[in-house]
Structure formats: C-alpha cells, structure tokens
Tab-separated table of C-alpha atoms and ligand atoms in Angstrom:
chain	number	residue	atom	x	y	z
W	1	UNK	CA	-3.998	-18.601	19.869
W	2	UNK	CA	-7.399	-17.055	21.047
W	3	UNK	CA	-7.324	-14.004	18.756
W	4	UNK	CA	-7.608	-16.442	15.735
W	5	UNK	CA	-10.846	-17.842	16.639
W	6	UNK	CA	-12.361	-14.529	16.777
W	7	UNK	CA	-11.180	-13.644	13.145
W	8	UNK	CA	-14.457	-13.187	11.171
W	9	UNK	CA	-12.231	-14.482	7.777
W	10	UNK	CA	-9.313	-16.260	6.915
W	11	UNK	CA	-6.517	-15.795	4.256
W	12	UNK	CA	-7.037	-17.917	1.347
W	13	UNK	CA	-3.604	-19.584	2.089
W	14	UNK	CA	-1.550	-18.735	5.271
W	15	UNK	CA	1.628	-17.227	5.112
W	16	UNK	CA	4.136	-19.267	2.785
W	17	UNK	CA	6.228	-22.039	4.503
W	18	UNK	CA	8.833	-23.627	2.321
W	19	UNK	CA	7.721	-27.046	3.399
W	20	UNK	CA	3.984	-26.408	2.417
W	21	UNK	CA	5.408	-25.805	-1.229
W	22	UNK	CA	7.170	-29.009	-1.716
W	23	UNK	CA	4.252	-30.692	-3.483
W	24	UNK	CA	4.237	-27.622	-6.116
W	25	UNK	CA	5.641	-28.662	-9.730
W	26	UNK	CA	8.611	-26.297	-10.209
W	27	UNK	CA	8.629	-24.594	-13.482
W	28	UNK	CA	12.387	-24.050	-13.315
W	29	UNK	CA	12.032	-20.681	-14.333
W	30	UNK	CA	13.250	-17.613	-12.198
W	31	UNK	CA	11.674	-14.186	-11.813
W	32	UNK	CA	13.692	-11.491	-10.665
W	33	UNK	CA	12.010	-8.973	-8.354
W	34	UNK	CA	13.102	-5.443	-7.375
W	35	UNK	CA	10.842	-3.686	-4.566
W	36	UNK	CA	11.010	0.013	-3.797
W	37	UNK	CA	12.547	0.103	-0.289
W	38	UNK	CA	9.576	1.504	2.315
W	39	UNK	CA	6.918	-0.542	4.021
W	40	UNK	CA	3.937	0.008	1.440
W	41	UNK	CA	5.896	-1.331	-1.416
W	42	UNK	CA	7.656	-3.995	0.214
W	43	UNK	CA	4.653	-5.684	1.612
W	44	UNK	CA	2.849	-5.918	-2.052
W	45	UNK	CA	6.136	-7.188	-3.594
W	46	UNK	CA	6.608	-9.677	-1.106
W	47	UNK	CA	2.972	-10.933	-1.231
W	48	UNK	CA	3.234	-11.189	-5.131
W	49	UNK	CA	6.455	-13.038	-4.766
W	50	UNK	CA	4.956	-15.371	-2.481
W	51	UNK	CA	1.795	-15.982	-5.036
W	52	UNK	CA	4.279	-16.580	-7.929
W	53	UNK	CA	6.351	-19.027	-5.662
W	54	UNK	CA	3.036	-21.011	-5.023
W	55	UNK	CA	2.860	-21.359	-8.793
W	56	UNK	CA	6.198	-23.023	-9.380
W	57	UNK	CA	8.339	-19.949	-10.084
W	58	UNK	CA	11.806	-19.502	-8.399
W	59	UNK	CA	12.118	-16.203	-6.883
W	60	UNK	CA	15.228	-13.981	-6.414
W	61	UNK	CA	14.561	-10.699	-4.637
W	62	UNK	CA	17.030	-7.798	-5.184
W	63	UNK	CA	17.218	-5.210	-2.491
W	64	UNK	CA	18.977	-2.249	-0.924
W	65	UNK	CA	20.582	-2.693	2.554
W	66	UNK	CA	18.358	0.456	3.306
W	67	UNK	CA	15.055	-1.048	4.750
W	68	UNK	CA	16.382	-4.418	3.747
W	69	UNK	CA	13.451	-7.327	4.092
W	70	UNK	CA	13.367	-9.480	6.684
W	71	UNK	CA	15.306	-12.158	4.613
W	72	UNK	CA	14.957	-15.063	7.413
W	73	UNK	CA	11.042	-15.067	6.987
W	74	UNK	CA	11.612	-16.225	3.307
W	75	UNK	CA	13.869	-19.308	3.062
W	76	UNK	CA	12.325	-20.020	-0.074
W	77	UNK	CA	13.661	-17.282	-1.982
W	78	UNK	CA	16.967	-16.165	-2.950
W	79	UNK	CA	18.237	-12.424	-1.886
W	80	UNK	CA	20.637	-10.317	-3.170
W	81	UNK	CA	21.618	-6.861	-2.021
W	82	UNK	CA	22.544	-4.154	-4.771
W	83	UNK	CA	22.409	-0.522	-5.235
W	84	UNK	CA	23.580	0.656	-1.924
W	85	UNK	CA	26.346	-1.595	-0.981
W	86	UNK	CA	29.026	1.150	-1.004
W	87	UNK	CA	28.654	2.549	2.577
W	88	UNK	CA	28.554	6.081	1.235
W	89	UNK	CA	25.740	5.464	-0.623
W	90	UNK	CA	23.308	4.247	2.264
W	91	UNK	CA	20.607	6.901	2.626
W	92	UNK	CA	17.807	7.097	5.277
W	93	UNK	CA	15.304	9.416	3.818
W	94	UNK	CA	13.273	9.099	0.452
W	95	UNK	CA	14.267	12.296	-0.761
W	96	UNK	CA	17.954	11.523	-0.553
W	97	UNK	CA	17.189	8.080	-1.916
W	98	UNK	CA	15.589	9.039	-4.805
W	99	UNK	CA	18.411	11.738	-5.550
W	100	UNK	CA	20.870	9.141	-5.421
W	101	UNK	CA	19.187	5.978	-7.121
W	102	UNK	CA	16.236	7.229	-8.924
W	103	UNK	CA	17.181	10.605	-10.557
W	104	UNK	CA	20.862	10.019	-11.671
W	105	UNK	CA	22.015	7.436	-13.925
W	106	UNK	CA	24.047	6.029	-11.344
W	107	UNK	CA	21.292	3.493	-10.297
W	108	UNK	CA	20.687	2.374	-13.421
W	109	UNK	CA	24.427	1.615	-14.090
W	110	UNK	CA	24.627	-0.389	-10.780
W	111	UNK	CA	21.623	-2.430	-11.618
W	112	UNK	CA	22.793	-2.970	-15.124
W	113	UNK	CA	25.839	-4.299	-13.860
W	114	UNK	CA	24.304	-6.537	-10.929
W	115	UNK	CA	21.500	-7.876	-13.354
W	116	UNK	CA	23.725	-8.341	-15.872
W	117	UNK	CA	25.600	-10.867	-14.084
W	118	UNK	CA	22.611	-12.677	-12.883
W	119	UNK	CA	21.285	-13.057	-16.270
W	120	UNK	CA	24.598	-14.173	-17.605
W	121	UNK	CA	25.559	-16.610	-15.130
W	122	UNK	CA	22.248	-18.514	-15.994
W	123	UNK	CA	22.085	-19.099	-11.923
W	124	UNK	CA	21.257	-22.518	-12.434
W	125	UNK	CA	21.725	-24.652	-15.654
W	126	UNK	CA	18.241	-25.968	-15.099
W	127	UNK	CA	16.700	-22.386	-14.639
W	128	UNK	CA	16.083	-19.361	-17.212
W	129	UNK	CA	15.079	-16.053	-16.135
W	130	UNK	CA	11.837	-15.299	-17.269
W	131	UNK	CA	11.391	-11.607	-16.298
W	132	UNK	CA	12.049	-8.829	-14.155
W	133	UNK	CA	9.356	-7.507	-12.055
W	134	UNK	CA	9.996	-3.972	-10.238
W	135	UNK	CA	8.546	-1.420	-8.539
W	136	UNK	CA	6.920	1.190	-10.775
W	137	UNK	CA	9.166	3.674	-8.897
W	138	UNK	CA	12.336	1.955	-10.193
W	139	UNK	CA	11.797	3.685	-13.447
W	140	UNK	CA	15.146	3.232	-14.871
W	141	UNK	CA	15.135	-0.486	-14.667
W	142	UNK	CA	12.833	-0.589	-17.968
W	143	UNK	CA	16.029	0.765	-20.144
W	144	UNK	CA	18.264	-1.835	-18.001
W	145	UNK	CA	15.827	-4.633	-18.745
W	146	UNK	CA	16.035	-3.275	-22.728
W	147	UNK	CA	19.671	-3.418	-22.766
W	148	UNK	CA	19.507	-7.281	-21.404
W	149	UNK	CA	16.643	-8.033	-23.569
W	150	UNK	CA	14.844	-9.043	-20.470
W	151	UNK	CA	10.922	-8.497	-20.418
W	152	UNK	CA	10.131	-6.234	-17.516
W	153	UNK	CA	6.454	-6.153	-15.636
W	154	UNK	CA	5.769	-3.640	-13.363
W	155	UNK	CA	4.091	-3.786	-10.001
W	156	UNK	CA	1.817	-0.742	-9.407
W	157	UNK	CA	1.368	-0.572	-5.775
W	158	UNK	CA	-0.939	2.123	-5.959
W	159	UNK	CA	-4.749	2.116	-7.409
W	160	UNK	CA	-5.919	2.498	-10.919
W	161	UNK	CA	-7.644	5.662	-10.196
W	162	UNK	CA	-4.392	7.143	-8.723
W	163	UNK	CA	-2.453	6.006	-11.636
W	164	UNK	CA	-4.725	7.859	-14.307
W	165	UNK	CA	-4.540	11.000	-12.102
W	166	UNK	CA	-0.996	10.782	-12.039
W	167	UNK	CA	-0.569	10.289	-15.773
W	168	UNK	CA	-2.512	13.241	-16.130
W	169	UNK	CA	-0.014	15.638	-14.066
W	170	UNK	CA	1.840	17.252	-16.820
W	171	UNK	CA	-2.016	18.405	-18.078
W	172	UNK	CA	-2.939	19.680	-14.545
W	173	UNK	CA	0.068	21.372	-14.040
W	174	UNK	CA	-0.203	23.259	-17.651
W	175	UNK	CA	-3.937	24.250	-16.232
W	176	UNK	CA	-2.303	25.881	-13.301
W	177	UNK	CA	-4.066	23.714	-10.607
W	178	UNK	CA	-0.800	23.063	-8.341
W	179	UNK	CA	-0.662	26.778	-7.992
W	180	UNK	CA	-4.176	27.964	-7.470
W	181	UNK	CA	-4.563	29.742	-4.157
W	182	UNK	CA	-7.096	28.596	-1.293
W	183	UNK	CA	-10.217	30.416	-2.466
W	184	UNK	CA	-10.567	27.593	-5.059
W	185	UNK	CA	-9.686	24.654	-2.829
W	186	UNK	CA	-13.776	23.455	-2.602
W	187	UNK	CA	-13.959	23.520	-6.555
W	188	UNK	CA	-14.237	20.679	-8.817
W	189	UNK	CA	-11.534	19.721	-11.136
W	190	UNK	CA	-12.959	19.757	-14.683
W	191	UNK	CA	-10.740	16.971	-15.966
W	192	UNK	CA	-11.690	14.862	-12.922
W	193	UNK	CA	-15.059	15.829	-11.582
W	194	UNK	CA	-14.629	13.310	-8.787
W	195	UNK	CA	-12.012	15.249	-7.268
W	196	UNK	CA	-11.712	18.873	-5.435
W	197	UNK	CA	-8.650	21.292	-6.222
W	198	UNK	CA	-7.752	20.433	-2.789
W	199	UNK	CA	-7.324	16.828	-3.426
W	200	UNK	CA	-5.293	17.701	-6.575
W	201	UNK	CA	-3.179	20.188	-4.020
W	202	UNK	CA	-2.617	17.868	-1.707
W	203	UNK	CA	-0.849	15.294	-3.887
W	204	UNK	CA	2.242	17.325	-3.265
W	205	UNK	CA	3.693	18.401	-6.404
W	206	UNK	CA	5.534	21.433	-6.881
W	207	UNK	CA	4.817	23.178	-10.240
W	208	UNK	CA	7.289	22.781	-13.045
W	209	UNK	CA	9.870	20.165	-13.462
W	210	UNK	CA	11.086	19.200	-10.115
W	211	UNK	CA	11.055	16.838	-7.241
W	212	UNK	CA	8.007	14.322	-6.823
W	213	UNK	CA	6.856	15.370	-10.215
W	214	UNK	CA	9.964	14.292	-12.108
W	215	UNK	CA	9.769	10.819	-10.278
W	216	UNK	CA	6.058	10.518	-11.502
W	217	UNK	CA	6.787	11.670	-15.147
W	218	UNK	CA	9.507	9.046	-15.465
W	219	UNK	CA	7.443	6.361	-13.621
W	220	UNK	CA	4.429	6.790	-15.970
W	221	UNK	CA	6.653	6.811	-19.177
W	222	UNK	CA	8.467	3.632	-18.115
W	223	UNK	CA	5.377	1.976	-16.935
W	224	UNK	CA	3.934	2.269	-20.418
W	225	UNK	CA	6.982	0.778	-21.613
W	226	UNK	CA	6.474	-2.396	-19.240
W	227	UNK	CA	5.653	-5.644	-20.645
W	228	UNK	CA	2.569	-5.652	-18.195
W	229	UNK	CA	1.176	-4.221	-15.222
W	230	UNK	CA	0.334	-6.147	-12.221
W	231	UNK	CA	-2.163	-4.081	-9.645
W	232	UNK	CA	-2.861	-4.591	-5.801
W	233	UNK	CA	-6.684	-4.456	-6.676
W	234	UNK	CA	-9.391	-6.297	-8.299
W	235	UNK	CA	-11.598	-5.604	-11.166
W	236	UNK	CA	-14.645	-5.095	-9.280
W	237	UNK	CA	-13.272	-2.362	-7.086
W	238	UNK	CA	-11.963	-0.167	-9.933
W	239	UNK	CA	-14.170	-1.334	-13.108
W	240	UNK	CA	-14.851	2.148	-13.852
W	241	UNK	CA	-11.357	3.070	-14.375
W	242	UNK	CA	-10.350	-0.295	-16.930
W	243	UNK	CA	-10.898	1.383	-19.830
W	244	UNK	CA	-8.979	4.620	-19.198
W	245	UNK	CA	-6.147	2.755	-17.830
W	246	UNK	CA	-5.916	0.084	-21.050
W	247	UNK	CA	-6.052	3.210	-23.077
W	248	UNK	CA	-3.056	5.111	-21.240
W	249	UNK	CA	-1.368	2.054	-20.413
W	250	UNK	CA	-1.049	-0.302	-23.310
W	251	UNK	CA	0.565	-3.624	-22.168
W	252	UNK	CA	-1.526	-6.482	-20.226
W	253	UNK	CA	-3.054	-5.661	-16.957
W	254	UNK	CA	-3.293	-8.076	-13.940
W	255	UNK	CA	-5.372	-7.344	-11.075
W	256	UNK	CA	-4.831	-9.423	-7.722
W	257	UNK	CA	-5.998	-8.225	-4.246
W	258	UNK	CA	-2.735	-9.632	-2.550
W	259	UNK	CA	-4.251	-9.495	1.264
W	260	UNK	CA	-6.987	-12.122	-0.283
W	261	UNK	CA	-3.377	-14.339	-0.689
W	262	UNK	CA	-1.233	-13.686	2.164
W	263	UNK	CA	-0.678	-11.149	4.999
W	264	UNK	CA	2.100	-8.621	5.087
W	265	UNK	CA	3.351	-9.895	8.696
W	266	UNK	CA	6.281	-11.623	7.303
W	267	UNK	CA	7.916	-8.624	5.467
W	268	UNK	CA	6.991	-6.152	8.452
W	269	UNK	CA	10.020	-3.489	8.817
W	270	UNK	CA	8.688	-3.220	12.505
W	271	UNK	CA	8.179	-5.597	15.252
W	272	UNK	CA	4.611	-6.185	15.753
W	273	UNK	CA	2.618	-5.812	18.968
W	274	UNK	CA	0.889	-8.786	18.975
W	275	UNK	CA	-0.355	-8.285	23.126
W	276	UNK	CA	-3.071	-6.410	21.583
W	277	UNK	CA	-5.125	-9.673	20.980
W	278	UNK	CA	-6.150	-10.374	24.151
W	279	UNK	CA	-7.567	-6.847	24.471
W	280	UNK	CA	-9.212	-7.057	21.126
W	281	UNK	CA	-10.689	-10.430	22.002
W	282	UNK	CA	-12.525	-8.692	25.046
W	283	UNK	CA	-14.228	-6.291	23.073
W	284	UNK	CA	-17.813	-6.789	21.437
W	285	UNK	CA	-18.153	-7.188	17.945
W	286	UNK	CA	-17.435	-4.380	15.440
W	287	UNK	CA	-17.025	-2.357	18.518
W	288	UNK	CA	-13.570	-0.926	17.959
W	289	UNK	CA	-12.132	1.809	15.641
W	290	UNK	CA	-8.538	0.972	14.692
W	291	UNK	CA	-6.243	3.950	14.109
W	292	UNK	CA	-3.179	3.644	11.918
W	293	UNK	CA	-1.521	6.314	9.587
W	294	UNK	CA	0.775	4.037	7.875
W	295	UNK	CA	4.528	3.818	7.860
W	296	UNK	CA	5.703	7.521	6.948
W	297	UNK	CA	2.830	10.048	7.545
W	298	UNK	CA	3.564	12.619	10.511
W	299	UNK	CA	1.650	14.815	12.440
W	300	UNK	CA	2.352	17.931	14.739
W	301	UNK	CA	1.577	17.987	18.179
W	302	UNK	CA	-1.578	20.099	17.650
W	303	UNK	CA	-2.895	17.584	15.216
W	304	UNK	CA	-1.729	14.836	17.455
W	305	UNK	CA	-4.005	16.319	20.173
W	306	UNK	CA	-6.991	16.614	18.331
W	307	UNK	CA	-6.703	12.775	17.438
W	308	UNK	CA	-6.275	12.270	20.771
W	309	UNK	CA	-9.208	14.137	22.172
W	310	UNK	CA	-11.270	13.171	19.338
W	311	UNK	CA	-10.944	9.321	20.109
W	312	UNK	CA	-11.825	10.052	23.673
W	313	UNK	CA	-14.820	12.026	23.257
W	314	UNK	CA	-16.456	9.601	20.628
W	315	UNK	CA	-16.418	7.468	23.563
W	316	UNK	CA	-16.383	4.490	21.800
W	317	UNK	CA	-13.374	1.791	21.742
W	318	UNK	CA	-10.206	2.508	19.963
W	319	UNK	CA	-6.837	0.764	18.991
W	320	UNK	CA	-4.582	3.526	18.022
W	321	UNK	CA	-1.241	2.897	16.185
W	322	UNK	CA	1.384	5.290	17.382
W	323	UNK	CA	4.552	4.696	15.601
W	324	UNK	CA	8.021	6.108	16.517
W	325	UNK	CA	8.612	9.057	14.894
W	326	UNK	CA	4.680	9.348	14.074
W	327	UNK	CA	4.711	12.788	16.314
W	328	UNK	CA	7.200	15.485	15.246
W	329	UNK	CA	7.525	16.499	18.952
W	330	UNK	CA	8.359	14.165	21.487
W	331	UNK	CA	6.766	15.336	24.531
W	332	UNK	CA	3.391	14.259	23.036
W	333	UNK	CA	2.326	11.799	25.895
W	334	UNK	CA	2.093	14.543	28.266
W	335	UNK	CA	-0.360	16.607	26.600
W	336	UNK	CA	-3.059	13.754	26.154
W	337	UNK	CA	-6.106	13.976	28.137
W	338	UNK	CA	-5.649	12.487	31.943
W	339	UNK	CA	-5.665	8.949	32.081
W	340	UNK	CA	-5.508	8.378	28.358
W	341	UNK	CA	-6.180	6.062	26.833
W	342	UNK	CA	-8.482	4.706	29.829
W	343	UNK	CA	-10.148	1.334	29.441
W	344	UNK	CA	-11.844	2.047	26.333
W	345	UNK	CA	-8.417	2.512	24.424
W	346	UNK	CA	-5.267	0.914	23.770
W	347	UNK	CA	-1.972	2.376	21.753
W	348	UNK	CA	0.585	0.400	20.104
W	349	UNK	CA	3.616	1.016	18.467
W	350	UNK	CA	2.868	-1.033	15.488
W	351	UNK	CA	0.075	-3.691	14.794
W	352	UNK	CA	-0.154	-6.781	12.851
W	353	UNK	CA	-2.918	-4.654	10.797
W	354	UNK	CA	-4.370	-7.290	8.554
W	355	UNK	CA	-5.053	-9.487	11.504
W	356	UNK	CA	-6.522	-6.612	13.384
W	357	UNK	CA	-8.807	-5.850	10.238
W	358	UNK	CA	-9.808	-9.389	10.013
W	359	UNK	CA	-10.741	-9.332	14.073
W	360	UNK	CA	-14.433	-9.651	15.009
W	361	UNK	CA	-14.226	-6.723	17.334
W	362	UNK	CA	-12.964	-4.375	14.638
W	363	UNK	CA	-15.827	-2.212	13.418
W	364	UNK	CA	-14.211	0.445	11.517
W	365	UNK	CA	-10.947	1.824	10.353
W	366	UNK	CA	-9.345	5.391	10.466
W	367	UNK	CA	-6.660	5.261	8.090
W	368	UNK	CA	-4.445	7.689	6.379
W	369	UNK	CA	-5.493	6.254	2.818
W	370	UNK	CA	-2.305	4.648	1.665
W	371	UNK	CA	-3.390	2.533	-0.857
W	372	UNK	CA	-2.356	-0.895	1.255
W	373	UNK	CA	-4.178	0.162	4.161
W	374	UNK	CA	-7.145	0.740	1.815
W	375	UNK	CA	-7.016	-2.373	-0.073
W	376	UNK	CA	-6.645	-4.319	3.275
W	377	UNK	CA	-9.595	-2.792	4.701
W	378	UNK	CA	-11.792	-3.517	1.617
W	379	UNK	CA	-10.917	-7.271	1.570
W	380	UNK	CA	-11.842	-7.500	5.187
W	381	UNK	CA	-15.134	-5.419	4.655
W	382	UNK	CA	-14.231	-2.730	7.404
W	383	UNK	CA	-15.738	0.505	6.473
W	384	UNK	CA	-13.558	3.360	6.618
W	385	UNK	CA	-12.641	6.794	7.964
W	386	UNK	CA	-10.029	8.274	5.549
W	387	UNK	CA	-7.539	10.815	6.379
W	388	UNK	CA	-5.221	12.089	3.793
W	389	UNK	CA	-1.833	13.723	3.964
W	390	UNK	CA	-0.264	13.300	0.543
W	391	UNK	CA	0.740	11.651	-2.783
W	392	UNK	CA	-2.094	9.142	-3.737
W	393	UNK	CA	-3.830	9.553	-0.134
W	394	UNK	CA	-6.415	12.346	-1.121
W	395	UNK	CA	-7.343	10.396	-4.552
W	396	UNK	CA	-7.801	7.122	-2.708
W	397	UNK	CA	-9.945	8.693	0.076
W	398	UNK	CA	-12.336	10.410	-2.634
W	399	UNK	CA	-12.761	7.075	-4.641
W	400	UNK	CA	-13.287	5.087	-1.238
W	401	UNK	CA	-16.091	7.651	-0.385
W	402	UNK	CA	-17.627	9.005	-3.410
W	403	UNK	CA	-17.162	5.753	-5.799
W	404	UNK	CA	-17.046	2.796	-3.384
W	405	UNK	CA	-19.068	4.110	-0.663
W	406	UNK	CA	-17.173	2.483	1.986
W	407	UNK	CA	-15.655	5.330	3.906
W	408	UNK	CA	-16.237	8.662	5.186
W	409	UNK	CA	-13.399	11.200	3.931
W	410	UNK	CA	-12.272	13.521	6.836
W	411	UNK	CA	-11.500	16.250	4.287
W	412	UNK	CA	-11.032	19.235	6.618
W	413	UNK	CA	-8.478	18.313	8.467
W	414	UNK	CA	-8.176	16.893	12.122
W	415	UNK	CA	-10.561	18.846	14.431
W	416	UNK	CA	-11.704	16.887	17.928
W	417	UNK	CA	-15.770	17.411	17.586
W	418	UNK	CA	-15.709	16.490	13.950
W	419	UNK	CA	-13.413	13.069	14.597
W	420	UNK	CA	-15.871	12.017	17.427
W	421	UNK	CA	-18.886	12.821	15.449
W	422	UNK	CA	-17.529	10.685	12.268
W	423	UNK	CA	-16.061	7.682	14.515
W	424	UNK	CA	-19.713	7.821	16.178
W	425	UNK	CA	-21.088	7.501	12.355
W	426	UNK	CA	-18.855	4.946	11.031
W	427	UNK	CA	-19.102	2.633	14.150
W	428	UNK	CA	-22.706	2.934	15.667
W	429	UNK	CA	-25.398	5.867	14.117
W	430	UNK	CA	-27.792	4.904	11.700
W	431	UNK	CA	-26.440	7.352	9.330
W	432	UNK	CA	-23.481	5.105	8.755
W	433	UNK	CA	-25.435	1.944	8.212
W	434	UNK	CA	-25.525	2.341	4.228
W	435	UNK	CA	-21.521	2.724	4.636
W	436	UNK	CA	-21.420	-0.210	6.830
W	437	UNK	CA	-23.400	-2.279	4.128
W	438	UNK	CA	-21.515	-1.346	1.361
W	439	UNK	CA	-18.357	-2.285	2.901
W	440	UNK	CA	-19.761	-5.812	3.722
W	441	UNK	CA	-20.735	-6.208	-0.149
W	442	UNK	CA	-17.349	-5.156	-1.082
W	443	UNK	CA	-15.714	-7.661	0.670
W	444	UNK	CA	-18.023	-10.270	-1.001
W	445	UNK	CA	-17.461	-9.183	-4.033
W	446	UNK	CA	-13.598	-9.135	-3.484
W	447	UNK	CA	-14.331	-12.850	-2.006
W	448	UNK	CA	-15.871	-14.060	-5.353
W	449	UNK	CA	-13.372	-12.572	-7.411
W	450	UNK	CA	-10.483	-14.886	-5.571
W	451	UNK	CA	-12.605	-18.127	-6.238
W	452	UNK	CA	-12.322	-20.358	-9.207
W	453	UNK	CA	-13.341	-18.405	-12.316
W	454	UNK	CA	-13.573	-15.022	-10.541
W	455	UNK	CA	-12.100	-12.177	-12.106
W	456	UNK	CA	-8.763	-12.175	-9.634
W	457	UNK	CA	-8.381	-15.723	-9.993
W	458	UNK	CA	-8.174	-15.360	-13.624
W	459	UNK	CA	-6.041	-12.388	-13.541
W	460	UNK	CA	-3.490	-14.922	-11.613
W	461	UNK	CA	-3.690	-17.732	-13.966
W	462	UNK	CA	-3.306	-15.245	-16.786
W	463	UNK	CA	-0.396	-13.770	-15.221
W	464	UNK	CA	1.161	-16.969	-14.750
W	465	UNK	CA	0.416	-18.262	-18.295
W	466	UNK	CA	1.951	-15.018	-19.298
W	467	UNK	CA	5.024	-14.878	-17.566
W	468	UNK	CA	5.660	-18.864	-18.701
W	469	UNK	CA	5.107	-17.689	-22.133
W	470	UNK	CA	8.005	-15.058	-22.036
Q	501	UDP	N1	0.953	-1.740	8.797
Q	501	UDP	C1	1.309	-2.440	9.569
Q	501	UDP	N2	1.244	-2.229	11.063
Q	501	UDP	C2	0.866	-1.099	11.322
Q	501	UDP	C3	0.554	-0.130	10.272
Q	501	UDP	C4	0.620	-0.399	8.774
Q	501	UDP	O1	1.936	-3.902	9.146
Q	501	UDP	O2	0.694	-0.726	12.733
Q	501	UDP	C5	1.245	-2.444	7.251
Q	501	UDP	C6	-0.101	-2.144	6.730
Q	501	UDP	O3	-0.864	-3.466	6.911
Q	501	UDP	C7	0.297	-1.801	5.234
Q	501	UDP	C8	1.653	-0.792	5.083
Q	501	UDP	O4	2.263	-1.182	6.871
Q	501	UDP	O5	0.714	-2.879	4.451
Q	501	UDP	C9	1.279	0.291	5.014
Q	501	UDP	O6	1.168	0.818	3.624
Q	501	UDP	P1	-0.027	1.581	3.101
Q	501	UDP	O7	-0.136	1.607	1.422
Q	501	UDP	O8	-1.023	1.757	3.699
Q	501	UDP	O9	0.860	3.153	3.727
Q	501	UDP	P2	2.423	3.679	3.735
Q	501	UDP	O10	3.014	3.322	4.963
Q	501	UDP	O11	2.985	3.223	2.360
Q	501	UDP	O12	2.085	5.396	3.524
C-alpha cells in the first residue's frame, strides 16, 4: 500500500500473525491477562500480550462482554468472557461499570470463581499458569490472586509521573487542593512544583471518599501489593520519576514502550478509516497537524466550533478525528465555517492513529494527552499540542511540555486565535523549532532503548525471566 512507503519509521515487528510465531520456542507456561474494558486500556494490554506470546508464553485473555476485544484478530490467544455474562449486569458507562464491578465485592467473587476454575483445571497438562496480569484498575484482583496463591502483576496504563501524583491524592485532598477557589488556579503546587493548582483540580477528584478518588485509592494500595508493575513507558522518558516510584511501589518495575513493538490497530474497538492515506500521501512532509482527542473525551458545541475555526484560521493542513459522540450536540457540522474542511483539511471518524503518527506528512499531533496517545507520539517523534480534559491528562500535558520539552500545553481552554497561533508555532514557526528538535531526540532515545542492550530491551528480558521464575 502506498502509505506504507511514506512511513518514516517501522514497528520493530508487525502486528503478530500466528504463523510468524511457529518458530518461537514455547515455554509451556500460561499467563492470564485481564484488561480494563476501555480502548486506552485494551490497547496496551493486547500489545503486552503479543509481546509475551512472542517470547513463548501462552496467553489467556479474560474479558467482559462490554467492549469485548476483537477476538478474531488474535487466533493465537485463548479468550474467556467473565464478570458480565449475566445480561442484567451489562453496563455501558464507566460510572455504572465501576459501581458494579469495581466498588462492589461482586466483581471479586465472580473473578475468584472464574480464575479458580481456570487454575484448578490446569488448562492443559503440559502447561501451568505462571501469573495473572491485570490492569491496575482491577484492584480487587489482588485479593483474588492472593487467595489462589497466584502472583499478580499490574499493567499500569498511565505514566510514572501521573502515578506518583495519584498516590499523593489523599495528601493533596487533606491539604485542600481540590476545593480551592478559582483565584488560586495559577499557583504552583508545593508538593509537586511542576504542577499548577488548575492541573490538580482538572484530575476530577471530588473531595472526600467518593467516586474516582476511591477507585484511585484502591488502585494505589493494590498496586503496591502486586508482584510487579509493567509500564507503557521507557526509562529515558521518565527517569526523574524512577526513584520515587521505586520507593512508593516496592515490587520490580518493567518499563516497555509498547508502540515500539506493535501497533494497536488489531485491538481497535471502532472501524479505522484507511481512506485517509491517499490524502495524507499527497501532503508535503511534516505539513499536517493530526487532531484526535481519544476514545472518551467530549466537547460541547462551543468548544467544537473553536477547534474548527482554529484549524481553519491556522491556514495549515489538518486531519481531524471526530468520533461519534465527541460533540454533545449533534447539529455540529452545520455551524462550521462554510466549505469546511476545505482542501487543506480532512475529517475522519476514527483513524489508525499510530500509522498516521508514523506518516511522513504528519508534522504535529494535537492530543487530549491520554497516555497511549502521548507515548505513541513520543515514539514517532511527533511534537504535540496538549489539551487536557480530566484524569491523568493535565499531568501528562504538563510533563510533556515542561519536562520533556516536546509539547505546547494549551492550558487555558479552547480559543480559536490561540489554537491557530499554537498550530503555526508547532508546525512551521521558528519559535517551535526547539520543540520539534526535542521530539526528534526523544524518538531517537526510544529507538535506542529497544535495541539490544537498551533499557527497554533489558526490561523485556527481565520481565520474561521474572515471569519464568514465578
Ligand atoms: N486511537 C485510534 N484512533 C483514533 C484515536 C485514538 O486508534 O482515531 C487509539 C490511540 O492510538 C490510543 C487509544 O485509541 O491507543 C486512546 O488511548 P488514550 O490513552 O490516548 O486515550 P483515551 O481514549 O483512553 O482517553
């Protein structure tokens, strides 16, 4: 396909096909993996599963019916649906989902039952179950694993910096940050001088023991109790955080940048529009800003219009992902500038993101700063414009702009003039040169890290040895 010839970098290995794995020595050991059922959590878990399969482990993926993975894309894994097999228990919203399976013991009991059967049956007489790897949000899985005497490793799908901040949420709450009024938004946070009060408030924690705060508290506690933590990251990206993380979370840590090994296309829950490639192929090198705000973020109509006008006013080329449900009001297209998106622009409902980032024509990524998007961009050397809606996003945005120096943080909301100015800065203006250079350098570090003897390669090897020793 033509677009492939325009890719400036390649995955170290293509998406895994079972036939390519026939030569791998199998270890007769099985790993049971449980992703959290949202796109930004499913992708890294399945990338990790591919990596471990390529190292000879057999893989069983436990999953919910809600956002079930695309099983047909992974004939080399065993899949088993658990937890929401009762139609009454299928929930289609994060809040409902969390209430049912994460806050109640309900989920723990169901998981214990399913896992107990799997482990007891031995699956296959030539194989034994080495460990359970779950998303960090399945915190109750630690108690379940303990009861079955099964080591549990955690996949933490967010960055180290975010996780150190998250582990300090009770402290930040006790010091009143979440209830400070707007006159304090620009002040620095004494405990994390990198952050402003507005970054902390944007995480979306309500003060006291409710909602997201409870989930995070359990997540932190049970991640500390796990037999190890796997991160979708690499040492050179988050070096300043390593000491603190090792202190806060005592188990071994494995930092592996998954986008360097596999794309996440096979685990996409939505159909990816590949017709964008002939258009991208016609654009000059590094001329396009790719705009996508991930799988969950939403904007209102006013914000949507600011984005649309900002893109047009920048007079730069753009590829904008407008996911179904991205705008709360469905009349959105009518309010965009006449003739939108015009010759310079292209709109898609969902894109093969990593391939777009790897395309020669892509010069910048305007992202919502979800961790997968962030690390995918870093791995392809694409400088970022960071917006941030909630959760880890404001923390990732701050880190990418102020520590890594590969992004501009659009920290004051969405205003068309500012948007147009920042797009020009990051794509073409002299003022953005340093950021573009830093992004290139960071990509080189990520490239080196996965080569033999590099930090990520070492992490993969230690993870394989560690799991083999369990
Ligand atoms: N993604 C994609 N196509 C798109 C937009 C996003 O395949 O058009 C993928 C992206 O590559 C990433 C995931 O969806 O792996 C989004 O995860 P992230 O952590 O960035 O954000 P979330 O959706 O969890 O907010």
